[in-house]
PDB file of C-alpha atoms in Angstrom:
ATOM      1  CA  UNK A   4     -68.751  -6.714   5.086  1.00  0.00           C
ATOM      2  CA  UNK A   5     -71.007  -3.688   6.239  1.00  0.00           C
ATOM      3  CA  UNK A   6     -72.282  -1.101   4.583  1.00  0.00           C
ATOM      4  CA  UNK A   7     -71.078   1.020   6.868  1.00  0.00           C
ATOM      5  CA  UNK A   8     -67.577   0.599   5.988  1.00  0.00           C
ATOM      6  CA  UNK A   9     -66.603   1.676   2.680  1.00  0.00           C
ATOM      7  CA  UNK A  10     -63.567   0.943   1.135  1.00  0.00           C
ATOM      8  CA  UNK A  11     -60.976   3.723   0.178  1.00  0.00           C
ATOM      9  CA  UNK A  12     -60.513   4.835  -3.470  1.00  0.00           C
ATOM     10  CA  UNK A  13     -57.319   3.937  -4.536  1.00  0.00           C
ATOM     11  CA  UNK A  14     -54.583   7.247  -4.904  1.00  0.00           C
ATOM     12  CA  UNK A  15     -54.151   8.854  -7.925  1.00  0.00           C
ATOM     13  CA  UNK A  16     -51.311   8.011  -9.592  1.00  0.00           C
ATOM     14  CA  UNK A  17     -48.244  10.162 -10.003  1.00  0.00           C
ATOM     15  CA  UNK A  18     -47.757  10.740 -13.639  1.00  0.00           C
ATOM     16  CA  UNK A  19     -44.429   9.107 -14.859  1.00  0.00           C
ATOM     17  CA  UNK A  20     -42.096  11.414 -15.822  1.00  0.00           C
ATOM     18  CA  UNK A  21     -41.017  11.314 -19.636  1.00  0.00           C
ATOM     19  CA  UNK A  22     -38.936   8.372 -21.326  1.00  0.00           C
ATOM     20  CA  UNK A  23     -35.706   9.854 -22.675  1.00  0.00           C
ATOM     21  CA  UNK A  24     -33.879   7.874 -25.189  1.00  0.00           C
ATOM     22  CA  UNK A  25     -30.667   6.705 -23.948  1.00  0.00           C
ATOM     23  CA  UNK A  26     -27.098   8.943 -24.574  1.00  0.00           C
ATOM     24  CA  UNK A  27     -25.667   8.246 -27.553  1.00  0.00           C
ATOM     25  CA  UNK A  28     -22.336   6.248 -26.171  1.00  0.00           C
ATOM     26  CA  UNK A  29     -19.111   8.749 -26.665  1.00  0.00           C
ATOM     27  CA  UNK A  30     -17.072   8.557 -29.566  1.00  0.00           C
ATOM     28  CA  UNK A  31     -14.296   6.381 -29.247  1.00  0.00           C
ATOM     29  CA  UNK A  32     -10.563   8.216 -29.452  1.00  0.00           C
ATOM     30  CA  UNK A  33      -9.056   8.217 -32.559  1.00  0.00           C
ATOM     31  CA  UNK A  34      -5.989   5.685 -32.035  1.00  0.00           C
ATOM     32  CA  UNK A  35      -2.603   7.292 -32.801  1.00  0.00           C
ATOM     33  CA  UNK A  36      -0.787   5.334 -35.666  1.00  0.00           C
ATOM     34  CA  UNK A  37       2.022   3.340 -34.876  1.00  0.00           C
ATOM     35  CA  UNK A  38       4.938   1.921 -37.050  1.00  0.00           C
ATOM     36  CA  UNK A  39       7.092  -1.494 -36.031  1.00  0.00           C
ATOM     37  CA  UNK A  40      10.294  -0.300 -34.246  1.00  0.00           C
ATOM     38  CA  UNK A  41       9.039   3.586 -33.686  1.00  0.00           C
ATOM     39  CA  UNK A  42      10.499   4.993 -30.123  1.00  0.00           C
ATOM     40  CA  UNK A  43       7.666   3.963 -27.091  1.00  0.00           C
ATOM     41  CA  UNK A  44       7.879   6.514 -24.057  1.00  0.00           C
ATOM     42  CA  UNK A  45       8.928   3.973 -21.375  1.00  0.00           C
ATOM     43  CA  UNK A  46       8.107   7.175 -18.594  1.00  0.00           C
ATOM     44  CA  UNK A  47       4.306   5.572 -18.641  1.00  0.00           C
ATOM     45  CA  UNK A  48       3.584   2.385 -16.629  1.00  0.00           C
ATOM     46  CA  UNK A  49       0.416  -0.053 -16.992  1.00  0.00           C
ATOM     47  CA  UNK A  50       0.706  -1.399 -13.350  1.00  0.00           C
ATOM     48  CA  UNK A  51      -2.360  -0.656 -12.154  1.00  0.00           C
ATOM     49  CA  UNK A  52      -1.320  -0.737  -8.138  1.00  0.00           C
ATOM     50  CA  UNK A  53       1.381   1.839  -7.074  1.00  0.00           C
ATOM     51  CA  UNK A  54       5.192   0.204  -6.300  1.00  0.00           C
ATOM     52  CA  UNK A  55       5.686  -0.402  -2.943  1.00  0.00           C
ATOM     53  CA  UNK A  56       8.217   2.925  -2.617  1.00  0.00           C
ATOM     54  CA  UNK A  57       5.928   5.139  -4.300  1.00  0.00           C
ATOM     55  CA  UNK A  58       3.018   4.356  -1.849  1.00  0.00           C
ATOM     56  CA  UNK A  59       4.949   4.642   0.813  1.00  0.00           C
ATOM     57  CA  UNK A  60       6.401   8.152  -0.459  1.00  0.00           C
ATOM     58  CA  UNK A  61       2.906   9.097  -1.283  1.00  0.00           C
ATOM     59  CA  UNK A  62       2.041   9.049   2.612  1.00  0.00           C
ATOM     60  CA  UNK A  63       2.326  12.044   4.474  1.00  0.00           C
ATOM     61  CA  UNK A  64       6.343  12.950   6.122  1.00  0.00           C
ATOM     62  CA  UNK A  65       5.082  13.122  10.069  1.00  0.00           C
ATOM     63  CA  UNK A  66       8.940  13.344  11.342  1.00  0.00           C
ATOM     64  CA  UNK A  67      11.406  16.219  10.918  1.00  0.00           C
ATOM     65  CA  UNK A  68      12.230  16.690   7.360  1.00  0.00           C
ATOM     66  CA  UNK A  69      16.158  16.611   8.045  1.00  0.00           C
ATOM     67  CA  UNK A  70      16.336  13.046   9.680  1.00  0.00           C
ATOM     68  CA  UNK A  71      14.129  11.528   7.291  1.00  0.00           C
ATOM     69  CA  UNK A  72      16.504  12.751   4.618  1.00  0.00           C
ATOM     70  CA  UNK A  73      19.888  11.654   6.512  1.00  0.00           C
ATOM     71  CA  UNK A  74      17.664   7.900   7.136  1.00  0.00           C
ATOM     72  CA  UNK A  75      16.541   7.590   3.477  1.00  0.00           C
ATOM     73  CA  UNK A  76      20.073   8.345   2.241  1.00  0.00           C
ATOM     74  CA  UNK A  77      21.234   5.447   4.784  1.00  0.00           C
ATOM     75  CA  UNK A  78      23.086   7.965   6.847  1.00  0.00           C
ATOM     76  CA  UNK A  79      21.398   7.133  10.191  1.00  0.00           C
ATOM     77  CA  UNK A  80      22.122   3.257  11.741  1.00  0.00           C
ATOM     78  CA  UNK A  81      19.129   1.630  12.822  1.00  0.00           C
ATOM     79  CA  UNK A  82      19.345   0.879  16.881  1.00  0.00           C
ATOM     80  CA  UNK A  83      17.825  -3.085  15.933  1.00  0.00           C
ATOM     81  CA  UNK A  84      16.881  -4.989  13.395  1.00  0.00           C
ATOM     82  CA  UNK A  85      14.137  -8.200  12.893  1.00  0.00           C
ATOM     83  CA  UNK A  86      14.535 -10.799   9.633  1.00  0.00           C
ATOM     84  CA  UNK A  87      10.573 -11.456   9.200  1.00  0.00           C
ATOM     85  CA  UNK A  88      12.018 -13.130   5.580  1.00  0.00           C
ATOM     86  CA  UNK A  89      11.735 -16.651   5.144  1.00  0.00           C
ATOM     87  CA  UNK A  90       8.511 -16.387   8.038  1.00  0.00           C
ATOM     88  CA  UNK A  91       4.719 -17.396   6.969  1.00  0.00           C
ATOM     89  CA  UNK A  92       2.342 -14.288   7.620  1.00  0.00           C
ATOM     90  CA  UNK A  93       1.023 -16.481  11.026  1.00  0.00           C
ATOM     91  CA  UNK A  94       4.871 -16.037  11.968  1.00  0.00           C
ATOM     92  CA  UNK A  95       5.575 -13.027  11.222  1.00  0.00           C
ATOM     93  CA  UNK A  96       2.512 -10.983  12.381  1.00  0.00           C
ATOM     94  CA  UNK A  97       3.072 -11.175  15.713  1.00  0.00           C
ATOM     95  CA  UNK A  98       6.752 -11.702  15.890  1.00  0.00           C
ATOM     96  CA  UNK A  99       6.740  -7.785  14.132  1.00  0.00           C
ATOM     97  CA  UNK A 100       4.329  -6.595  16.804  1.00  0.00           C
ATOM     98  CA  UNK A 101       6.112  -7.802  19.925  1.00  0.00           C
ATOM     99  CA  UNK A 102       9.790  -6.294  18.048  1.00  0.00           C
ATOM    100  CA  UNK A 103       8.436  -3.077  17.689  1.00  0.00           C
ATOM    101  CA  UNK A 104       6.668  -1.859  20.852  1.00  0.00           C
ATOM    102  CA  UNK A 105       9.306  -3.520  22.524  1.00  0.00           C
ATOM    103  CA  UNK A 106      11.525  -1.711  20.525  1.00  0.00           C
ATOM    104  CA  UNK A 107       9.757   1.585  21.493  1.00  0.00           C
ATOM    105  CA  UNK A 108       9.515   0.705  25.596  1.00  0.00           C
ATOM    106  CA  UNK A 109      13.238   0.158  25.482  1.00  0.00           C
ATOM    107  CA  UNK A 110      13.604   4.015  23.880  1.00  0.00           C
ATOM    108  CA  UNK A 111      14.497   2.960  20.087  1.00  0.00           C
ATOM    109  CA  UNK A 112      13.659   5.386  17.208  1.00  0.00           C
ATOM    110  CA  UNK A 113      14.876   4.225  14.390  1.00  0.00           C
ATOM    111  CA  UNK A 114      14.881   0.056  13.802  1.00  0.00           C
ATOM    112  CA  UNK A 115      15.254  -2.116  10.694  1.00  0.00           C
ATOM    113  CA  UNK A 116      12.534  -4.258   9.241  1.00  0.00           C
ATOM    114  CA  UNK A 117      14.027  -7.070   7.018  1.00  0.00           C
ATOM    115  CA  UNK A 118      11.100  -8.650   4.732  1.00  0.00           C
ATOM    116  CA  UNK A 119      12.714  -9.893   1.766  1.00  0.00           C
ATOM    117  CA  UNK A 120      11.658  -8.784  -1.810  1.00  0.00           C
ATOM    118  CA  UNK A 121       9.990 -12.113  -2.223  1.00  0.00           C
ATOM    119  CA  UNK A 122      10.107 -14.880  -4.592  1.00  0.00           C
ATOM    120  CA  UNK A 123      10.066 -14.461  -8.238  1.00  0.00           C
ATOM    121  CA  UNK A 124       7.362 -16.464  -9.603  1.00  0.00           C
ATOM    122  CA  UNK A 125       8.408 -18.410 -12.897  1.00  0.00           C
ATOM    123  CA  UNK A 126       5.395 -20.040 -13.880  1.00  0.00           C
ATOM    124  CA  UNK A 127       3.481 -18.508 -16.044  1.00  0.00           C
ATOM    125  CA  UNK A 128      -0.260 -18.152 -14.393  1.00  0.00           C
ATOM    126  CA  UNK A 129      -2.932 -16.768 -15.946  1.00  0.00           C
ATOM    127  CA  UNK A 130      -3.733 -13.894 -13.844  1.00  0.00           C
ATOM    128  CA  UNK A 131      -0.043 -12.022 -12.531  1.00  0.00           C
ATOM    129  CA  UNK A 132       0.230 -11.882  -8.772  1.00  0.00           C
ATOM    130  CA  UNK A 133       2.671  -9.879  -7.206  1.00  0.00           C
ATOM    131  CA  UNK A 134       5.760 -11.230  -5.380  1.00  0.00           C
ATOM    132  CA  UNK A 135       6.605 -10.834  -1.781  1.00  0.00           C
ATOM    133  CA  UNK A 136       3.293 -11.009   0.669  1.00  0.00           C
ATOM    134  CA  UNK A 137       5.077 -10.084   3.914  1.00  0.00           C
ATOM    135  CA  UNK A 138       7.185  -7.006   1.984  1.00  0.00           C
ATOM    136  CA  UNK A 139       3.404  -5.971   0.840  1.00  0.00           C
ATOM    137  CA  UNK A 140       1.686  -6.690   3.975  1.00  0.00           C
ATOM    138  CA  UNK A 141       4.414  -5.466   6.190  1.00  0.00           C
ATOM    139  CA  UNK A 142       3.473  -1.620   6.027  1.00  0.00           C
ATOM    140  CA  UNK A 143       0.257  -2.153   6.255  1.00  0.00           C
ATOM    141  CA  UNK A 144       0.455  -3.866   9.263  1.00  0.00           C
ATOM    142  CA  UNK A 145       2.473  -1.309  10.825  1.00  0.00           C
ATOM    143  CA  UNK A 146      -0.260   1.332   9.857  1.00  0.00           C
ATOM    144  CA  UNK A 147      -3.216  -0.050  11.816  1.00  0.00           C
ATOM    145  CA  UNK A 148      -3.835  -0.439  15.631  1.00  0.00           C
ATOM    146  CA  UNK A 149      -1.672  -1.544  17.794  1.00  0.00           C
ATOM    147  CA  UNK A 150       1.500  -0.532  15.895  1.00  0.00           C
ATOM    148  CA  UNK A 151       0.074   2.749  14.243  1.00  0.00           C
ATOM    149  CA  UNK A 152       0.586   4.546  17.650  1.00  0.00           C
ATOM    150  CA  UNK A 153       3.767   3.269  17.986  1.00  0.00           C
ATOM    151  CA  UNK A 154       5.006   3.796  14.682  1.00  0.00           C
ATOM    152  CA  UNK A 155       5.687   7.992  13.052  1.00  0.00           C
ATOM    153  CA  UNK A 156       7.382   6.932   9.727  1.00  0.00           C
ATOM    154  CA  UNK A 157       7.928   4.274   7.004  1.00  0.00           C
ATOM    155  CA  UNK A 158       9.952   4.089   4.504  1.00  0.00           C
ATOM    156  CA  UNK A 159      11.892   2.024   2.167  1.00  0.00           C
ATOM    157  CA  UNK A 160      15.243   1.254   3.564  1.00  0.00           C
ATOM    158  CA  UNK A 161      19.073   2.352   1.768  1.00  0.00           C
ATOM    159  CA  UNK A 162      21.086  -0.207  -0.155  1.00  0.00           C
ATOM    160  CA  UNK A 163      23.352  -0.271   2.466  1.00  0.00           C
ATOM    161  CA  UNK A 164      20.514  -2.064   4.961  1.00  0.00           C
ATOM    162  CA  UNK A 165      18.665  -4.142   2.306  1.00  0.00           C
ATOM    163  CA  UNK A 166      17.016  -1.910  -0.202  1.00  0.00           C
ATOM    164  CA  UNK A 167      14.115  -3.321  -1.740  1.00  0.00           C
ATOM    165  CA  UNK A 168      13.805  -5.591   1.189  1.00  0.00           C
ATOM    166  CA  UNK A 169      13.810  -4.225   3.806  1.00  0.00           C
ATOM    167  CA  UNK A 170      12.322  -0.695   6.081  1.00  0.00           C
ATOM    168  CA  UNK A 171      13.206   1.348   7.901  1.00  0.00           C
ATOM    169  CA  UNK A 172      10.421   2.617  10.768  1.00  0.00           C
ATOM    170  CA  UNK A 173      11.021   5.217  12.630  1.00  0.00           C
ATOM    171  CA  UNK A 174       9.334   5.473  16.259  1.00  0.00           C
ATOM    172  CA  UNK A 175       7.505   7.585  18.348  1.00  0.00           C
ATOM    173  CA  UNK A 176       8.958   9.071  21.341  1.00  0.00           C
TER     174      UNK A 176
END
């Protein structure tokens, strides 16, 4: 090394800011007594996921407020229907994409989506898994590209066309 080249002096050093002690953790919540066989308010759920209906009510309404009334109450007949139950999601992926922009080239509004409500499951696993993957994945699919622009409503269809397993989707114009 030369003399000629010196080497730096380190920085100065930032001072540290103080150490505060750590928050005291909140008190816990005083637990409300309970007797064997007082009344339990069944109005509260502990599913932590949404039902399927209520998801689908939570969405936004995007058609005229009048039909979707007259197709929730199972007033309006669906123009075609597809049975996707009893398929594996390989099957029924794009058997559901081909029905419904077919459905909308040929003019339909209003067609039937038949999932099933799924199998029960019986065992007893450790960890609960919800029933029915195509009823489940089913409005999702219809939600993202290429069906979303196809697709203006969904919603859970009347007794009279299936109920629980089944939807009806309305369709663009």
């Amino acid at each position: 090394m030369h003399p000629a080249q010196a080497i730096p002096a380190p920085l100065p050093k930032a001072p540290s800011p103080p150490v505060q002690a750590p928050a005291a953790p909140p008190a816990p919540q005083p637990i409300a007594p309970f007797r064997v066989g007082q009344a339990v308010d069944h109005r509260k759920t502990n599913d932590l996921l949404p039902g399927l209906a209520e998801s689908l009510a939570r969405g936004p309404l995007r058609m005229d407020a009048g039909t979707f009334g007259r197709m929730r109450k199972g007033k309006l007949r669906p123009d075609a229907r597809i049975d996707l139950h009893g398929m594996t999601l390989a099957e029924a992926h794009p058997a559901l994409q081909s029905f419904i922009l077919g459905s909308r080239a040929k003019g339909r509004r209003l067609v039937l989506v038949i999932t099933g409500k799924g199998r029960v499951n019986d065992d007893l696993a450790p960890m609960p898994a919800r029933a029915g993957r195509l009823r489940h994945d089913v409005p999702r699919w219809l939600m993202l590209p290429p069906l979303a622009g196809a697709v203006l409503q969904v919603a859970p269809a009347h007794q009279r066309h299936g109920g629980e397993g089944a939807l009806y989707v309305y369709l663009r114009a």
